[in-house]
Amino acid sequence: MLKLILLLIFMTFINPSNSDNLSGFVKCNGTFPIEISHWTWSPDPIISNHSLEIEIGGTSTVTIEEGANYVSMIILNDQLLAIIVQDFCKGWVEPSGSHCPVSPGKFYYKRNTFAQPFELNNVAQQFELNNVTVTQFVRVTIVNPDGYILTCIEGDVERIYT
């Protein structure tokens, strides 16, 4: 009996955590030189017209060059709502106290931004955009200036329209 109790205690401490460091996102199909291992945002769900903090971290086997872009595609009901393109160095790396080019290795960046509301265009008729929560599909990539996709993750994001 004592052996069973000791085994259970041991298993409790060595059992890997089930926490989701990617907030439900998964790696896109394909092979990429950057592996994202940390992707979170706060608040969750995102509230339009409010501040938003986003964190990204991982490991790169290549240099992230000056002029690389962070690209977000936001889709709702199979319709593209927005493509957001940001200078990765100016929007993520520099505010975190680093600079580009970013050498291969581990990285972690935090960004504070504003959750812009999206015009839902053709989709607008389906929603009363007042205190409604919608689930949007988001694909995030980091792309070097030569167009080489360094990483890609995708998943669902809940957004509250106020």
PDB file of C-alpha atoms in Angstrom:
ATOM      1  CA  MET A   1       0.000   0.000   0.000  1.00  0.00           C
ATOM      2  CA  LEU A   2       2.828   2.365   0.867  1.00  0.00           C
ATOM      3  CA  LYS A   3       4.401   1.682  -2.542  1.00  0.00           C
ATOM      4  CA  LEU A   4       1.123   2.589  -4.250  1.00  0.00           C
ATOM      5  CA  ILE A   5       0.875   5.865  -2.345  1.00  0.00           C
ATOM      6  CA  LEU A   6       4.494   6.727  -3.142  1.00  0.00           C
ATOM      7  CA  LEU A   7       3.906   5.880  -6.798  1.00  0.00           C
ATOM      8  CA  LEU A   8       0.840   8.151  -6.922  1.00  0.00           C
ATOM      9  CA  ILE A   9       2.760  11.006  -5.291  1.00  0.00           C
ATOM     10  CA  PHE A  10       5.645  10.499  -7.728  1.00  0.00           C
ATOM     11  CA  MET A  11       3.307  10.452 -10.736  1.00  0.00           C
ATOM     12  CA  THR A  12       1.640  13.647  -9.547  1.00  0.00           C
ATOM     13  CA  PHE A  13       4.934  15.524  -9.616  1.00  0.00           C
ATOM     14  CA  ILE A  14       6.268  14.191 -12.922  1.00  0.00           C
ATOM     15  CA  ASN A  15       3.010  14.378 -14.862  1.00  0.00           C
ATOM     16  CA  PRO A  16       3.412  17.125 -17.493  1.00  0.00           C
ATOM     17  CA  SER A  17       1.128  20.118 -17.253  1.00  0.00           C
ATOM     18  CA  ASN A  18      -1.958  20.133 -19.436  1.00  0.00           C
ATOM     19  CA  SER A  19      -2.002  23.910 -19.670  1.00  0.00           C
ATOM     20  CA  ASP A  20      -2.492  25.273 -23.174  1.00  0.00           C
ATOM     21  CA  ASN A  21       0.412  27.597 -23.966  1.00  0.00           C
ATOM     22  CA  LEU A  22      -1.022  28.318 -27.418  1.00  0.00           C
ATOM     23  CA  SER A  23      -4.514  29.348 -26.249  1.00  0.00           C
ATOM     24  CA  GLY A  24      -6.134  26.700 -28.431  1.00  0.00           C
ATOM     25  CA  PHE A  25      -4.110  27.595 -31.526  1.00  0.00           C
ATOM     26  CA  VAL A  26      -2.290  24.914 -33.523  1.00  0.00           C
ATOM     27  CA  LYS A  27       0.605  24.926 -35.958  1.00  0.00           C
ATOM     28  CA  CYS A  28      -0.490  25.311 -39.589  1.00  0.00           C
ATOM     29  CA  ASN A  29       0.244  22.510 -42.038  1.00  0.00           C
ATOM     30  CA  GLY A  30       3.786  22.737 -43.324  1.00  0.00           C
ATOM     31  CA  THR A  31       7.316  23.042 -42.051  1.00  0.00           C
ATOM     32  CA  PHE A  32       8.475  26.353 -40.606  1.00  0.00           C
ATOM     33  CA  PRO A  33      11.804  27.445 -39.079  1.00  0.00           C
ATOM     34  CA  ILE A  34      10.134  29.123 -36.099  1.00  0.00           C
ATOM     35  CA  GLU A  35       8.188  27.050 -33.600  1.00  0.00           C
ATOM     36  CA  ILE A  36       5.729  29.082 -31.549  1.00  0.00           C
ATOM     37  CA  SER A  37       5.398  27.581 -28.069  1.00  0.00           C
ATOM     38  CA  HIS A  38       3.669  30.494 -26.315  1.00  0.00           C
ATOM     39  CA  TRP A  39       0.730  32.519 -27.669  1.00  0.00           C
ATOM     40  CA  THR A  40      -1.691  34.255 -25.309  1.00  0.00           C
ATOM     41  CA  TRP A  41      -3.800  37.376 -25.114  1.00  0.00           C
ATOM     42  CA  SER A  42      -5.629  39.267 -22.406  1.00  0.00           C
ATOM     43  CA  PRO A  43      -8.449  39.864 -21.910  1.00  0.00           C
ATOM     44  CA  ASP A  44      -9.944  36.650 -23.213  1.00  0.00           C
ATOM     45  CA  PRO A  45     -12.371  37.071 -24.855  1.00  0.00           C
ATOM     46  CA  ILE A  46     -11.050  40.111 -26.690  1.00  0.00           C
ATOM     47  CA  ILE A  47     -13.222  43.203 -26.226  1.00  0.00           C
ATOM     48  CA  SER A  48     -13.446  45.501 -29.251  1.00  0.00           C
ATOM     49  CA  ASN A  49     -12.525  49.123 -28.594  1.00  0.00           C
ATOM     50  CA  HIS A  50     -10.431  48.172 -25.545  1.00  0.00           C
ATOM     51  CA  SER A  51      -6.754  47.589 -24.848  1.00  0.00           C
ATOM     52  CA  LEU A  52      -5.310  44.174 -25.617  1.00  0.00           C
ATOM     53  CA  GLU A  53      -2.083  42.530 -24.463  1.00  0.00           C
ATOM     54  CA  ILE A  54      -0.620  39.782 -26.669  1.00  0.00           C
ATOM     55  CA  GLU A  55       2.385  37.557 -25.909  1.00  0.00           C
ATOM     56  CA  ILE A  56       4.342  35.416 -28.368  1.00  0.00           C
ATOM     57  CA  GLY A  57       7.320  33.178 -27.723  1.00  0.00           C
ATOM     58  CA  GLY A  58       9.151  30.272 -29.218  1.00  0.00           C
ATOM     59  CA  THR A  59      12.340  29.084 -30.838  1.00  0.00           C
ATOM     60  CA  SER A  60      13.770  30.125 -34.191  1.00  0.00           C
ATOM     61  CA  THR A  61      16.375  28.321 -36.276  1.00  0.00           C
ATOM     62  CA  VAL A  62      16.765  31.299 -38.640  1.00  0.00           C
ATOM     63  CA  THR A  63      17.324  35.047 -38.373  1.00  0.00           C
ATOM     64  CA  ILE A  64      14.224  37.241 -38.222  1.00  0.00           C
ATOM     65  CA  GLU A  65      15.235  40.091 -40.505  1.00  0.00           C
ATOM     66  CA  GLU A  66      14.595  43.816 -40.274  1.00  0.00           C
ATOM     67  CA  GLY A  67      11.381  44.415 -42.230  1.00  0.00           C
ATOM     68  CA  ALA A  68       9.760  41.095 -41.297  1.00  0.00           C
ATOM     69  CA  ASN A  69       5.979  41.308 -40.989  1.00  0.00           C
ATOM     70  CA  TYR A  70       3.484  39.911 -38.512  1.00  0.00           C
ATOM     71  CA  VAL A  71       0.346  39.070 -40.513  1.00  0.00           C
ATOM     72  CA  SER A  72      -3.083  38.227 -39.048  1.00  0.00           C
ATOM     73  CA  MET A  73      -5.939  36.995 -41.222  1.00  0.00           C
ATOM     74  CA  ILE A  74      -9.314  37.192 -39.477  1.00  0.00           C
ATOM     75  CA  ILE A  75     -12.195  35.128 -40.847  1.00  0.00           C
ATOM     76  CA  LEU A  76     -15.823  34.921 -39.739  1.00  0.00           C
ATOM     77  CA  ASN A  77     -18.365  32.568 -41.303  1.00  0.00           C
ATOM     78  CA  ASP A  78     -15.926  31.739 -44.129  1.00  0.00           C
ATOM     79  CA  GLN A  79     -15.619  35.430 -45.037  1.00  0.00           C
ATOM     80  CA  LEU A  80     -12.395  37.390 -44.707  1.00  0.00           C
ATOM     81  CA  LEU A  81     -12.899  40.275 -42.269  1.00  0.00           C
ATOM     82  CA  ALA A  82      -9.404  41.694 -42.216  1.00  0.00           C
ATOM     83  CA  ILE A  83      -5.762  41.183 -43.006  1.00  0.00           C
ATOM     84  CA  ILE A  84      -3.590  43.030 -40.518  1.00  0.00           C
ATOM     85  CA  VAL A  85       0.057  43.537 -41.491  1.00  0.00           C
ATOM     86  CA  GLN A  86       2.454  44.962 -38.908  1.00  0.00           C
ATOM     87  CA  ASP A  87       6.207  45.473 -38.935  1.00  0.00           C
ATOM     88  CA  PHE A  88       7.301  42.686 -36.577  1.00  0.00           C
ATOM     89  CA  CYS A  89      10.453  44.475 -35.460  1.00  0.00           C
ATOM     90  CA  LYS A  90       8.782  47.813 -34.717  1.00  0.00           C
ATOM     91  CA  GLY A  91       5.562  46.349 -33.293  1.00  0.00           C
ATOM     92  CA  TRP A  92       6.911  43.422 -31.266  1.00  0.00           C
ATOM     93  CA  VAL A  93      10.697  43.210 -30.991  1.00  0.00           C
ATOM     94  CA  GLU A  94      11.589  46.848 -30.219  1.00  0.00           C
ATOM     95  CA  PRO A  95       8.785  47.467 -27.661  1.00  0.00           C
ATOM     96  CA  SER A  96      10.080  44.381 -25.823  1.00  0.00           C
ATOM     97  CA  GLY A  97      13.544  45.964 -25.557  1.00  0.00           C
ATOM     98  CA  SER A  98      15.300  44.053 -28.353  1.00  0.00           C
ATOM     99  CA  HIS A  99      16.183  44.906 -31.942  1.00  0.00           C
ATOM    100  CA  CYS A 100      16.284  43.323 -35.387  1.00  0.00           C
ATOM    101  CA  PRO A 101      17.731  41.308 -36.875  1.00  0.00           C
ATOM    102  CA  VAL A 102      16.823  38.661 -34.274  1.00  0.00           C
ATOM    103  CA  SER A 103      19.374  35.849 -34.138  1.00  0.00           C
ATOM    104  CA  PRO A 104      18.272  32.211 -34.050  1.00  0.00           C
ATOM    105  CA  GLY A 105      17.314  30.937 -30.608  1.00  0.00           C
ATOM    106  CA  LYS A 106      14.553  31.385 -28.048  1.00  0.00           C
ATOM    107  CA  PHE A 107      12.458  34.552 -28.028  1.00  0.00           C
ATOM    108  CA  TYR A 108       9.563  36.116 -26.132  1.00  0.00           C
ATOM    109  CA  TYR A 109       7.757  39.357 -26.974  1.00  0.00           C
ATOM    110  CA  LYS A 110       4.816  41.199 -25.471  1.00  0.00           C
ATOM    111  CA  ARG A 111       2.691  43.771 -27.276  1.00  0.00           C
ATOM    112  CA  ASN A 112       0.051  46.157 -25.974  1.00  0.00           C
ATOM    113  CA  THR A 113      -2.385  47.282 -28.616  1.00  0.00           C
ATOM    114  CA  PHE A 114      -5.977  48.345 -29.184  1.00  0.00           C
ATOM    115  CA  ALA A 115      -8.606  45.801 -30.257  1.00  0.00           C
ATOM    116  CA  GLN A 116     -10.082  47.527 -33.280  1.00  0.00           C
ATOM    117  CA  PRO A 117     -13.640  46.616 -34.219  1.00  0.00           C
ATOM    118  CA  PHE A 118     -13.967  45.158 -37.701  1.00  0.00           C
ATOM    119  CA  GLU A 119     -16.535  46.180 -40.237  1.00  0.00           C
ATOM    120  CA  LEU A 120     -18.403  42.983 -40.861  1.00  0.00           C
ATOM    121  CA  ASN A 121     -19.549  44.113 -44.324  1.00  0.00           C
ATOM    122  CA  ASN A 122     -21.737  41.328 -45.780  1.00  0.00           C
ATOM    123  CA  VAL A 123     -21.730  39.544 -42.445  1.00  0.00           C
ATOM    124  CA  ALA A 124     -23.110  42.573 -40.578  1.00  0.00           C
ATOM    125  CA  GLN A 125     -26.706  41.644 -41.272  1.00  0.00           C
ATOM    126  CA  GLN A 126     -26.232  38.404 -39.336  1.00  0.00           C
ATOM    127  CA  PHE A 127     -25.285  40.122 -36.076  1.00  0.00           C
ATOM    128  CA  GLU A 128     -26.604  42.847 -33.867  1.00  0.00           C
ATOM    129  CA  LEU A 129     -23.211  44.312 -32.970  1.00  0.00           C
ATOM    130  CA  ASN A 130     -24.093  45.380 -29.459  1.00  0.00           C
ATOM    131  CA  ASN A 131     -22.770  43.250 -26.610  1.00  0.00           C
ATOM    132  CA  VAL A 132     -22.466  40.167 -28.795  1.00  0.00           C
ATOM    133  CA  THR A 133     -19.668  37.602 -28.688  1.00  0.00           C
ATOM    134  CA  VAL A 134     -18.498  36.093 -31.971  1.00  0.00           C
ATOM    135  CA  THR A 135     -15.921  33.395 -32.635  1.00  0.00           C
ATOM    136  CA  GLN A 136     -13.470  34.333 -35.356  1.00  0.00           C
ATOM    137  CA  PHE A 137     -10.885  32.106 -37.019  1.00  0.00           C
ATOM    138  CA  VAL A 138      -7.438  33.706 -36.999  1.00  0.00           C
ATOM    139  CA  ARG A 139      -4.260  32.699 -38.843  1.00  0.00           C
ATOM    140  CA  VAL A 140      -1.034  34.345 -37.659  1.00  0.00           C
ATOM    141  CA  THR A 141       2.198  34.298 -39.671  1.00  0.00           C
ATOM    142  CA  ILE A 142       5.588  35.952 -39.433  1.00  0.00           C
ATOM    143  CA  VAL A 143       7.077  36.582 -42.866  1.00  0.00           C
ATOM    144  CA  ASN A 144      10.608  37.759 -43.702  1.00  0.00           C
ATOM    145  CA  PRO A 145      10.935  40.602 -46.261  1.00  0.00           C
ATOM    146  CA  ASP A 146      11.720  38.107 -49.042  1.00  0.00           C
ATOM    147  CA  GLY A 147       8.272  36.532 -48.529  1.00  0.00           C
ATOM    148  CA  TYR A 148       9.584  33.449 -46.718  1.00  0.00           C
ATOM    149  CA  ILE A 149       7.000  32.336 -44.124  1.00  0.00           C
ATOM    150  CA  LEU A 150       8.845  31.780 -40.856  1.00  0.00           C
ATOM    151  CA  THR A 151       5.931  30.484 -38.793  1.00  0.00           C
ATOM    152  CA  CYS A 152       2.185  29.951 -38.920  1.00  0.00           C
ATOM    153  CA  ILE A 153      -0.355  29.222 -36.190  1.00  0.00           C
ATOM    154  CA  GLU A 154      -4.143  29.312 -36.367  1.00  0.00           C
ATOM    155  CA  GLY A 155      -7.182  28.973 -34.166  1.00  0.00           C
ATOM    156  CA  ASP A 156     -10.387  30.483 -32.882  1.00  0.00           C
ATOM    157  CA  VAL A 157     -10.621  33.761 -30.986  1.00  0.00           C
ATOM    158  CA  GLU A 158     -13.700  35.021 -29.174  1.00  0.00           C
ATOM    159  CA  ARG A 159     -14.361  38.736 -29.557  1.00  0.00           C
ATOM    160  CA  ILE A 160     -16.993  40.806 -27.802  1.00  0.00           C
ATOM    161  CA  TYR A 161     -18.436  43.677 -29.818  1.00  0.00           C
ATOM    162  CA  THR A 162     -19.640  46.428 -27.471  1.00  0.00           C
TER     163      THR A 162
END
